[in-house]
């Protein structure tokens, strides 16, 4: 069963966002890690880099596929999960926890309104099953 | 068998056979006075980490390795989009004639008129087969021919001051090289969907075609093995918005003497001599990817190309050939003029077949594919209501055989000594198996393939485990690709300090 | 027909199974107006006649089988041991496709792994890819790699004028859509110091060739530090035979080493097919184009090899791929692998030493002739520039017609002001007698 935590926001490109104040933590969903299968590589942006909503900020690769990661909301990167460089498989085992990708400072909180909630994202996944 | 790390090995690495002091070939003594070496530039001889083996070690090692390969010479190879036809042996002999193999690209053209004449004829023959006005033989492979062709289209517009055109259209069924090429050239890729019949969705095409479009890249027959139903209409739409049409010639094996891309209205195209014209694939190259141009695109061809620099004084004589740089050429895409050794093989093949022979080649390639398609229609999901060209795509999955995927079918085929079809391409087909038998296979071979495919379809229901665990009798079985990607062992450890 | 097996009965049966009367019916989808065009090509020849025709064309060329050879300039007449060709003619190797299905491609895969190891060892680098089309395209891919490492924020590439002129042309062809500043090579008198003076925060890559196009060994010591200080990478174009004798670019801190692999057991073949080698640091492996083979195990624990890190490639990434390349030069990489295994650690050194001694002997003899001078401003390996008393083109005509010698590369082809200069190449295949004949011939033509 695909895990879709209620307290997160989602994109149609399968990123999740956890908002805490003006900071957002971003990762890829359980559905995405399952589709990619064994993840072998994660490419992070530089800390300090700024991206607009929807812009590509990184890459996640499995043996057979590569996916671009898009910014769910615009902002500046304040931290990247360097542990993934040595253990990218954590994205498979714990996509919503230790498998997070980056933390950003949100530029415009209004952009959060364009994201999907858990129910809408679940419908999006079901539609592709 | 080497068993040093408790890892079972098929054949040791050549480095593992090395013993200090062995050498596989002798070299002559120095017959001139020796000169002093610049000491500070010299390398420690012990630092040249090459193996030391005897000649029989070299021969046995590489013969053993060869025996772990499946090639056209060892068995059926219906690998879709790759045209794994028989590679005639005479091609190998002609390419190795000393007057071809031992000549230098920077020789005075007067010394190499035979080679230039061969290239001149081949340029003209490929133009005749394709209906293009001219051909450059320079690109080293299909991907490079494609790169050349798209550069030509870009330059054509820019030379006319039309710099707004920065986009290129590709169908979603296209080969991955098409979008990759376009982005190498610095163009933005617009993907158009296919309609339910596998053809380009013309309404979608119309909606994106405008004065910002360089052109469109189209594979004919397309990657589903279908002749695009509305190819002329598509070309009219693109020309109508000022764009140029590029034909990816990967599937030309279906078209020789059947239809000329130039007659259809294409402006630029590339050829894959290693597919259509029987030159060997070599385990992944060398290929050859000549690029053809309609009249208005000729000045942009990569060069140099062979031209007649002096007409003969009397008709019996050959003209004088030389190198010519097309007037507004995109430039040189590789050193020298092309993969000449491959050109000799393709030339040999065309000469041996003649015009009627080439038409027969395409007709039989299409006949063989349709025969297999017809016979697999009931057991596999195939779009049988339409004739295919030289290849077709089947779906490698069934509702009543959950868990069986195209990959399992492919791996199981290996147990029968048959190379799998192309898997997972085109991307728009679910669990694709792309089957291209080629014209050189006999009916007996096609029948055997069909019988094996039917057996596998039956096993998918009755004994799926045998598919999941396949292959069973290949030199190695399924390999751990995740380990390879994570460990990144790309070099023998003791040499690279691993 | 030549390679078609079907009998009439086979065709009938197959058409019946498809449900058509005539094979022509299979082509209904093709617009009638353009269907079944005539092809104006010569009629088919039997195998015997085909061979006769090809032999005829082959004999119309002057080849290294019959002439003494002193022409190099990027393509070299080195000895190819018999073993090489015999291995290349194994149908299991040359009639196979790219090894996408590793279970039935271990031969190709292991050979490429051995090739990668040998190239890494020769260049002194950590990793090699499975090869590119030729030296020129390898250099173009090095530029692409450097731009990627710099995340496309640096837009300048510095090329030494000593880099093979065709390689520089190919870099410009590849980059014409990329809006780059490609600089440094316009003035042929530019020294390495002139080049390093151009390094700045916009520079992604500095490229030098050693031995350079004129045969000279460049002093690349310290170059890497200067490039790195500016945040740029250093790429060195190398001759693989020279690497048997001289310190490799890796020892000088180069980030990328590329070159033409043709000297490694591949015939001159009028310009191709060849092999571009490409080696770099492990840190950049995700930014390089081309195939890579990696070691792994199968389900039974047996060692095996697979194509790896394929997600960089066009068939997965499409427009976001690092290159549109589909394959390597598989068979040519095999030739180089067999060649290097056959020569081995000592043999490659012997070939390099023979090239060095013979070319220096020839240079010394020619320098002593009236009217000739040899540029010895820098050490050289197997090629050197000779200033002649007459145009090189005229001398070369005389050498071919009167002496059966193919002379050096006419530098007037690059620069009309240098029409009296030629680039001579001497390798292990040139005998003492051939060199003596060349010297006498040059002396005669001068008088």
PDB file of N, CA and C in Angstrom, chain A residues 14-96:
ATOM      1  N   UNK A  14       5.000  14.156  -7.875  1.00  0.00           N
ATOM      2  CA  UNK A  14       5.337  13.206  -6.813  1.00  0.00           C
ATOM      3  C   UNK A  14       6.369  13.705  -5.806  1.00  0.00           C
ATOM      4  N   UNK A  15       6.440  15.025  -5.615  1.00  0.00           N
ATOM      5  CA  UNK A  15       7.213  15.537  -4.485  1.00  0.00           C
ATOM      6  C   UNK A  15       6.254  15.781  -3.318  1.00  0.00           C
ATOM      7  N   UNK A  16       6.786  15.675  -2.084  1.00  0.00           N
ATOM      8  CA  UNK A  16       5.998  16.058  -0.917  1.00  0.00           C
ATOM      9  C   UNK A  16       6.660  17.257  -0.231  1.00  0.00           C
ATOM     10  N   UNK A  17       5.873  18.002   0.541  1.00  0.00           N
ATOM     11  CA  UNK A  17       6.361  19.187   1.256  1.00  0.00           C
ATOM     12  C   UNK A  17       5.859  19.149   2.688  1.00  0.00           C
ATOM     13  N   UNK A  18       6.760  19.357   3.628  1.00  0.00           N
ATOM     14  CA  UNK A  18       6.347  19.517   5.023  1.00  0.00           C
ATOM     15  C   UNK A  18       6.663  20.955   5.421  1.00  0.00           C
ATOM     16  N   UNK A  19       5.631  21.708   5.796  1.00  0.00           N
ATOM     17  CA  UNK A  19       5.824  23.131   6.112  1.00  0.00           C
ATOM     18  C   UNK A  19       5.934  23.321   7.615  1.00  0.00           C
ATOM     19  N   UNK A  20       7.018  24.006   8.022  1.00  0.00           N
ATOM     20  CA  UNK A  20       7.190  24.369   9.439  1.00  0.00           C
ATOM     21  C   UNK A  20       7.617  25.832   9.465  1.00  0.00           C
ATOM     22  N   UNK A  21       6.664  26.716   9.796  1.00  0.00           N
ATOM     23  CA  UNK A  21       6.957  28.143   9.742  1.00  0.00           C
ATOM     24  C   UNK A  21       7.220  28.562   8.312  1.00  0.00           C
ATOM     25  N   UNK A  22       8.351  29.251   8.077  1.00  0.00           N
ATOM     26  CA  UNK A  22       8.646  29.656   6.702  1.00  0.00           C
ATOM     27  C   UNK A  22       9.595  28.678   6.021  1.00  0.00           C
ATOM     28  N   UNK A  23       9.813  27.513   6.663  1.00  0.00           N
ATOM     29  CA  UNK A  23      10.708  26.512   6.086  1.00  0.00           C
ATOM     30  C   UNK A  23       9.884  25.342   5.549  1.00  0.00           C
ATOM     31  N   UNK A  24      10.347  24.802   4.425  1.00  0.00           N
ATOM     32  CA  UNK A  24       9.695  23.614   3.868  1.00  0.00           C
ATOM     33  C   UNK A  24      10.734  22.519   3.658  1.00  0.00           C
ATOM     34  N   UNK A  25      10.377  21.306   4.076  1.00  0.00           N
ATOM     35  CA  UNK A  25      11.214  20.147   3.793  1.00  0.00           C
ATOM     36  C   UNK A  25      10.589  19.431   2.601  1.00  0.00           C
ATOM     37  N   UNK A  26      11.450  18.994   1.662  1.00  0.00           N
ATOM     38  CA  UNK A  26      10.954  18.437   0.409  1.00  0.00           C
ATOM     39  C   UNK A  26      11.566  17.057   0.167  1.00  0.00           C
ATOM     40  N   UNK A  27      10.744  16.153  -0.345  1.00  0.00           N
ATOM     41  CA  UNK A  27      11.244  14.830  -0.701  1.00  0.00           C
ATOM     42  C   UNK A  27      10.393  14.251  -1.808  1.00  0.00           C
ATOM     43  N   UNK A  28      10.608  12.967  -2.129  1.00  0.00           N
ATOM     44  CA  UNK A  28       9.731  12.313  -3.101  1.00  0.00           C
ATOM     45  C   UNK A  28       8.847  11.309  -2.375  1.00  0.00           C
ATOM     46  N   UNK A  29       7.684  11.067  -2.945  1.00  0.00           N
ATOM     47  CA  UNK A  29       6.676  10.269  -2.255  1.00  0.00           C
ATOM     48  C   UNK A  29       6.992   8.778  -2.296  1.00  0.00           C
ATOM     49  N   UNK A  30       6.277   8.063  -1.493  1.00  0.00           N
ATOM     50  CA  UNK A  30       6.379   6.602  -1.463  1.00  0.00           C
ATOM     51  C   UNK A  30       6.049   6.020  -2.835  1.00  0.00           C
ATOM     52  N   UNK A  31       5.016   6.602  -3.451  1.00  0.00           N
ATOM     53  CA  UNK A  31       4.629   6.157  -4.793  1.00  0.00           C
ATOM     54  C   UNK A  31       5.808   6.325  -5.760  1.00  0.00           C
ATOM     55  N   UNK A  32       6.483   7.475  -5.699  1.00  0.00           N
ATOM     56  CA  UNK A  32       7.591   7.763  -6.623  1.00  0.00           C
ATOM     57  C   UNK A  32       8.763   6.809  -6.386  1.00  0.00           C
ATOM     58  N   UNK A  33       9.105   6.590  -5.111  1.00  0.00           N
ATOM     59  CA  UNK A  33      10.248   5.696  -4.856  1.00  0.00           C
ATOM     60  C   UNK A  33       9.928   4.275  -5.306  1.00  0.00           C
ATOM     61  N   UNK A  34       8.661   3.896  -5.201  1.00  0.00           N
ATOM     62  CA  UNK A  34       8.270   2.551  -5.624  1.00  0.00           C
ATOM     63  C   UNK A  34       8.367   2.426  -7.148  1.00  0.00           C
ATOM     64  N   UNK A  35       7.934   3.476  -7.853  1.00  0.00           N
ATOM     65  CA  UNK A  35       8.018   3.461  -9.319  1.00  0.00           C
ATOM     66  C   UNK A  35       9.470   3.418  -9.799  1.00  0.00           C
ATOM     67  N   UNK A  36      10.321   4.170  -9.110  1.00  0.00           N
ATOM     68  CA  UNK A  36      11.728   4.220  -9.536  1.00  0.00           C
ATOM     69  C   UNK A  36      12.454   2.919  -9.216  1.00  0.00           C
ATOM     70  N   UNK A  37      12.009   2.216  -8.180  1.00  0.00           N
ATOM     71  CA  UNK A  37      12.681   1.053  -7.584  1.00  0.00           C
ATOM     72  C   UNK A  37      14.025   1.459  -6.997  1.00  0.00           C
ATOM     73  N   UNK A  38      15.020   0.582  -6.984  1.00  0.00           N
ATOM     74  CA  UNK A  38      16.242   0.826  -6.207  1.00  0.00           C
ATOM     75  C   UNK A  38      16.952   2.119  -6.581  1.00  0.00           C
ATOM     76  N   UNK A  39      16.941   3.063  -5.683  1.00  0.00           N
ATOM     77  CA  UNK A  39      17.566   4.356  -5.965  1.00  0.00           C
ATOM     78  C   UNK A  39      19.065   4.266  -5.682  1.00  0.00           C
ATOM     79  N   UNK A  40      19.854   4.720  -6.660  1.00  0.00           N
ATOM     80  CA  UNK A  40      21.307   4.583  -6.542  1.00  0.00           C
ATOM     81  C   UNK A  40      22.021   5.932  -6.492  1.00  0.00           C
ATOM     82  N   UNK A  41      21.314   7.013  -6.757  1.00  0.00           N
ATOM     83  CA  UNK A  41      22.013   8.298  -6.820  1.00  0.00           C
ATOM     84  C   UNK A  41      21.046   9.441  -6.642  1.00  0.00           C
ATOM     85  N   UNK A  42      21.499  10.438  -5.904  1.00  0.00           N
ATOM     86  CA  UNK A  42      20.718  11.662  -5.719  1.00  0.00           C
ATOM     87  C   UNK A  42      21.633  12.846  -5.983  1.00  0.00           C
ATOM     88  N   UNK A  43      21.168  13.767  -6.823  1.00  0.00           N
ATOM     89  CA  UNK A  43      21.965  14.970  -7.084  1.00  0.00           C
ATOM     90  C   UNK A  43      21.278  16.171  -6.448  1.00  0.00           C
ATOM     91  N   UNK A  44      22.008  16.819  -5.533  1.00  0.00           N
ATOM     92  CA  UNK A  44      21.445  17.950  -4.799  1.00  0.00           C
ATOM     93  C   UNK A  44      21.811  19.276  -5.444  1.00  0.00           C
ATOM     94  N   UNK A  45      21.021  20.304  -5.176  1.00  0.00           N
ATOM     95  CA  UNK A  45      21.451  21.659  -5.549  1.00  0.00           C
ATOM     96  C   UNK A  45      22.439  22.179  -4.499  1.00  0.00           C
ATOM     97  N   UNK A  46      23.048  23.325  -4.781  1.00  0.00           N
ATOM     98  CA  UNK A  46      23.925  23.966  -3.793  1.00  0.00           C
ATOM     99  C   UNK A  46      23.072  24.677  -2.742  1.00  0.00           C
ATOM    100  N   UNK A  47      23.568  24.656  -1.518  1.00  0.00           N
ATOM    101  CA  UNK A  47      22.901  25.450  -0.474  1.00  0.00           C
ATOM    102  C   UNK A  47      23.050  26.925  -0.866  1.00  0.00           C
ATOM    103  N   UNK A  48      21.948  27.655  -0.761  1.00  0.00           N
ATOM    104  CA  UNK A  48      21.990  29.065  -1.149  1.00  0.00           C
ATOM    105  C   UNK A  48      21.365  29.321  -2.505  1.00  0.00           C
ATOM    106  N   UNK A  49      21.226  28.256  -3.307  1.00  0.00           N
ATOM    107  CA  UNK A  49      20.619  28.419  -4.627  1.00  0.00           C
ATOM    108  C   UNK A  49      19.118  28.686  -4.467  1.00  0.00           C
ATOM    109  N   UNK A  50      18.588  29.521  -5.350  1.00  0.00           N
ATOM    110  CA  UNK A  50      17.154  29.835  -5.286  1.00  0.00           C
ATOM    111  C   UNK A  50      16.468  29.326  -6.544  1.00  0.00           C
ATOM    112  N   UNK A  51      15.265  28.789  -6.377  1.00  0.00           N
ATOM    113  CA  UNK A  51      14.515  28.242  -7.511  1.00  0.00           C
ATOM    114  C   UNK A  51      13.077  28.736  -7.444  1.00  0.00           C
ATOM    115  N   UNK A  52      12.466  28.861  -8.622  1.00  0.00           N
ATOM    116  CA  UNK A  52      11.055  29.211  -8.671  1.00  0.00           C
ATOM    117  C   UNK A  52      10.211  27.948  -8.525  1.00  0.00           C
ATOM    118  N   UNK A  53       8.958  28.155  -8.235  1.00  0.00           N
ATOM    119  CA  UNK A  53       8.036  27.022  -8.163  1.00  0.00           C
ATOM    120  C   UNK A  53       8.035  26.288  -9.511  1.00  0.00           C
ATOM    121  N   UNK A  54       8.167  24.960  -9.450  1.00  0.00           N
ATOM    122  CA  UNK A  54       8.136  24.152 -10.669  1.00  0.00           C
ATOM    123  C   UNK A  54       9.488  23.968 -11.328  1.00  0.00           C
ATOM    124  N   UNK A  55      10.472  24.745 -10.916  1.00  0.00           N
ATOM    125  CA  UNK A  55      11.800  24.630 -11.527  1.00  0.00           C
ATOM    126  C   UNK A  55      12.490  23.342 -11.050  1.00  0.00           C
ATOM    127  N   UNK A  56      13.351  22.803 -11.908  1.00  0.00           N
ATOM    128  CA  UNK A  56      14.064  21.567 -11.539  1.00  0.00           C
ATOM    129  C   UNK A  56      15.206  21.905 -10.587  1.00  0.00           C
ATOM    130  N   UNK A  57      15.262  21.201  -9.446  1.00  0.00           N
ATOM    131  CA  UNK A  57      16.336  21.493  -8.489  1.00  0.00           C
ATOM    132  C   UNK A  57      17.283  20.322  -8.279  1.00  0.00           C
ATOM    133  N   UNK A  58      16.924  19.152  -8.768  1.00  0.00           N
ATOM    134  CA  UNK A  58      17.795  18.006  -8.523  1.00  0.00           C
ATOM    135  C   UNK A  58      17.355  16.808  -9.334  1.00  0.00           C
ATOM    136  N   UNK A  59      18.116  15.729  -9.177  1.00  0.00           N
ATOM    137  CA  UNK A  59      17.855  14.520  -9.946  1.00  0.00           C
ATOM    138  C   UNK A  59      17.898  13.325  -9.005  1.00  0.00           C
ATOM    139  N   UNK A  60      17.018  12.389  -9.235  1.00  0.00           N
ATOM    140  CA  UNK A  60      17.076  11.134  -8.488  1.00  0.00           C
ATOM    141  C   UNK A  60      17.134  10.000  -9.511  1.00  0.00           C
ATOM    142  N   UNK A  61      18.036   9.059  -9.277  1.00  0.00           N
ATOM    143  CA  UNK A  61      18.235   8.003 -10.260  1.00  0.00           C
ATOM    144  C   UNK A  61      18.141   6.622  -9.640  1.00  0.00           C
ATOM    145  N   UNK A  62      17.475   5.750 -10.365  1.00  0.00           N
ATOM    146  CA  UNK A  62      17.566   4.334 -10.046  1.00  0.00           C
ATOM    147  C   UNK A  62      18.369   3.703 -11.177  1.00  0.00           C
ATOM    148  N   UNK A  63      18.422   2.377 -11.229  1.00  0.00           N
ATOM    149  CA  UNK A  63      19.201   1.740 -12.284  1.00  0.00           C
ATOM    150  C   UNK A  63      18.564   1.993 -13.644  1.00  0.00           C
ATOM    151  N   UNK A  64      17.239   1.972 -13.690  1.00  0.00           N
ATOM    152  CA  UNK A  64      16.551   2.012 -14.969  1.00  0.00           C
ATOM    153  C   UNK A  64      15.932   3.354 -15.303  1.00  0.00           C
ATOM    154  N   UNK A  65      15.889   4.260 -14.356  1.00  0.00           N
ATOM    155  CA  UNK A  65      15.174   5.504 -14.620  1.00  0.00           C
ATOM    156  C   UNK A  65      15.832   6.667 -13.897  1.00  0.00           C
ATOM    157  N   UNK A  66      15.586   7.833 -14.425  1.00  0.00           N
ATOM    158  CA  UNK A  66      16.063   9.039 -13.776  1.00  0.00           C
ATOM    159  C   UNK A  66      14.902  10.003 -13.726  1.00  0.00           C
ATOM    160  N   UNK A  67      14.744  10.684 -12.615  1.00  0.00           N
ATOM    161  CA  UNK A  67      13.655  11.635 -12.500  1.00  0.00           C
ATOM    162  C   UNK A  67      14.179  12.996 -12.084  1.00  0.00           C
ATOM    163  N   UNK A  68      13.635  14.043 -12.703  1.00  0.00           N
ATOM    164  CA  UNK A  68      13.954  15.391 -12.270  1.00  0.00           C
ATOM    165  C   UNK A  68      13.075  15.714 -11.079  1.00  0.00           C
ATOM    166  N   UNK A  69      13.624  16.456 -10.124  1.00  0.00           N
ATOM    167  CA  UNK A  69      12.811  16.893  -9.007  1.00  0.00           C
ATOM    168  C   UNK A  69      12.481  18.371  -9.168  1.00  0.00           C
ATOM    169  N   UNK A  70      11.195  18.693  -9.005  1.00  0.00           N
ATOM    170  CA  UNK A  70      10.726  20.053  -9.231  1.00  0.00           C
ATOM    171  C   UNK A  70      10.405  20.724  -7.902  1.00  0.00           C
ATOM    172  N   UNK A  71      10.624  22.015  -7.844  1.00  0.00           N
ATOM    173  CA  UNK A  71      10.320  22.760  -6.624  1.00  0.00           C
ATOM    174  C   UNK A  71       8.807  22.845  -6.433  1.00  0.00           C
ATOM    175  N   UNK A  72       8.303  22.302  -5.321  1.00  0.00           N
ATOM    176  CA  UNK A  72       6.862  22.420  -5.066  1.00  0.00           C
ATOM    177  C   UNK A  72       6.472  23.880  -4.826  1.00  0.00           C
ATOM    178  N   UNK A  73       7.371  24.619  -4.164  1.00  0.00           N
ATOM    179  CA  UNK A  73       7.173  26.068  -3.975  1.00  0.00           C
ATOM    180  C   UNK A  73       8.528  26.739  -4.170  1.00  0.00           C
ATOM    181  N   UNK A  74       8.512  27.965  -4.630  1.00  0.00           N
ATOM    182  CA  UNK A  74       9.758  28.682  -4.840  1.00  0.00           C
ATOM    183  C   UNK A  74      10.449  28.983  -3.524  1.00  0.00           C
ATOM    184  N   UNK A  75      11.785  29.120  -3.592  1.00  0.00           N
ATOM    185  CA  UNK A  75      12.494  29.470  -2.366  1.00  0.00           C
ATOM    186  C   UNK A  75      13.986  29.234  -2.480  1.00  0.00           C
ATOM    187  N   UNK A  76      14.662  29.480  -1.349  1.00  0.00           N
ATOM    188  CA  UNK A  76      16.113  29.347  -1.322  1.00  0.00           C
ATOM    189  C   UNK A  76      16.495  28.098  -0.528  1.00  0.00           C
ATOM    190  N   UNK A  77      17.434  27.338  -1.051  1.00  0.00           N
ATOM    191  CA  UNK A  77      17.856  26.099  -0.390  1.00  0.00           C
ATOM    192  C   UNK A  77      18.675  26.448   0.847  1.00  0.00           C
ATOM    193  N   UNK A  78      18.241  25.935   2.024  1.00  0.00           N
ATOM    194  CA  UNK A  78      19.000  26.221   3.247  1.00  0.00           C
ATOM    195  C   UNK A  78      19.755  24.992   3.772  1.00  0.00           C
ATOM    196  N   UNK A  79      19.350  23.799   3.303  1.00  0.00           N
ATOM    197  CA  UNK A  79      20.039  22.592   3.755  1.00  0.00           C
ATOM    198  C   UNK A  79      19.766  21.469   2.757  1.00  0.00           C
ATOM    199  N   UNK A  80      20.749  20.610   2.559  1.00  0.00           N
ATOM    200  CA  UNK A  80      20.509  19.420   1.733  1.00  0.00           C
ATOM    201  C   UNK A  80      20.850  18.194   2.570  1.00  0.00           C
ATOM    202  N   UNK A  81      20.213  17.095   2.270  1.00  0.00           N
ATOM    203  CA  UNK A  81      20.416  15.863   3.048  1.00  0.00           C
ATOM    204  C   UNK A  81      21.631  15.112   2.510  1.00  0.00           C
ATOM    205  N   UNK A  82      22.793  15.473   3.041  1.00  0.00           N
ATOM    206  CA  UNK A  82      24.041  14.913   2.507  1.00  0.00           C
ATOM    207  C   UNK A  82      24.158  13.414   2.753  1.00  0.00           C
ATOM    208  N   UNK A  83      23.428  12.907   3.721  1.00  0.00           N
ATOM    209  CA  UNK A  83      23.501  11.471   4.001  1.00  0.00           C
ATOM    210  C   UNK A  83      23.075  10.630   2.797  1.00  0.00           C
ATOM    211  N   UNK A  84      22.254  11.222   1.930  1.00  0.00           N
ATOM    212  CA  UNK A  84      21.771  10.463   0.768  1.00  0.00           C
ATOM    213  C   UNK A  84      22.888  10.181  -0.240  1.00  0.00           C
ATOM    214  N   UNK A  85      23.956  10.956  -0.168  1.00  0.00           N
ATOM    215  CA  UNK A  85      25.038  10.731  -1.130  1.00  0.00           C
ATOM    216  C   UNK A  85      25.661   9.349  -0.926  1.00  0.00           C
ATOM    217  N   UNK A  86      25.773   8.921   0.335  1.00  0.00           N
ATOM    218  CA  UNK A  86      26.339   7.599   0.597  1.00  0.00           C
ATOM    219  C   UNK A  86      25.276   6.518   0.667  1.00  0.00           C
ATOM    220  N   UNK A  87      24.079   6.910   1.115  1.00  0.00           N
ATOM    221  CA  UNK A  87      23.037   5.902   1.283  1.00  0.00           C
ATOM    222  C   UNK A  87      21.731   6.327   0.604  1.00  0.00           C
ATOM    223  N   UNK A  88      21.754   6.397  -0.723  1.00  0.00           N
ATOM    224  CA  UNK A  88      20.544   6.823  -1.426  1.00  0.00           C
ATOM    225  C   UNK A  88      19.376   5.867  -1.211  1.00  0.00           C
ATOM    226  N   UNK A  89      19.669   4.626  -0.804  1.00  0.00           N
ATOM    227  CA  UNK A  89      18.601   3.644  -0.624  1.00  0.00           C
ATOM    228  C   UNK A  89      17.644   4.033   0.505  1.00  0.00           C
ATOM    229  N   UNK A  90      18.073   4.996   1.348  1.00  0.00           N
ATOM    230  CA  UNK A  90      17.192   5.473   2.417  1.00  0.00           C
ATOM    231  C   UNK A  90      15.914   6.076   1.824  1.00  0.00           C
ATOM    232  N   UNK A  91      16.016   6.626   0.615  1.00  0.00           N
ATOM    233  CA  UNK A  91      14.825   7.185  -0.038  1.00  0.00           C
ATOM    234  C   UNK A  91      13.787   6.080  -0.249  1.00  0.00           C
ATOM    235  N   UNK A  92      14.256   4.872  -0.536  1.00  0.00           N
ATOM    236  CA  UNK A  92      13.340   3.748  -0.698  1.00  0.00           C
ATOM    237  C   UNK A  92      12.738   3.319   0.639  1.00  0.00           C
ATOM    238  N   UNK A  93      13.589   3.259   1.663  1.00  0.00           N
ATOM    239  CA  UNK A  93      13.134   2.670   2.917  1.00  0.00           C
ATOM    240  C   UNK A  93      12.352   3.668   3.781  1.00  0.00           C
ATOM    241  N   UNK A  94      12.647   4.965   3.641  1.00  0.00           N
ATOM    242  CA  UNK A  94      12.006   5.949   4.507  1.00  0.00           C
ATOM    243  C   UNK A  94      11.800   7.264   3.748  1.00  0.00           C
ATOM    244  N   UNK A  95      10.935   7.250   2.749  1.00  0.00           N
ATOM    245  CA  UNK A  95      10.839   8.429   1.867  1.00  0.00           C
ATOM    246  C   UNK A  95      10.374   9.694   2.579  1.00  0.00           C
ATOM    247  N   UNK A  96       9.544   9.560   3.637  1.00  0.00           N
ATOM    248  CA  UNK A  96       9.001  10.757   4.291  1.00  0.00           C
ATOM    249  C   UNK A  96       9.817  11.160   5.515  1.00  0.00           C
TER     250      UNK A  96
END
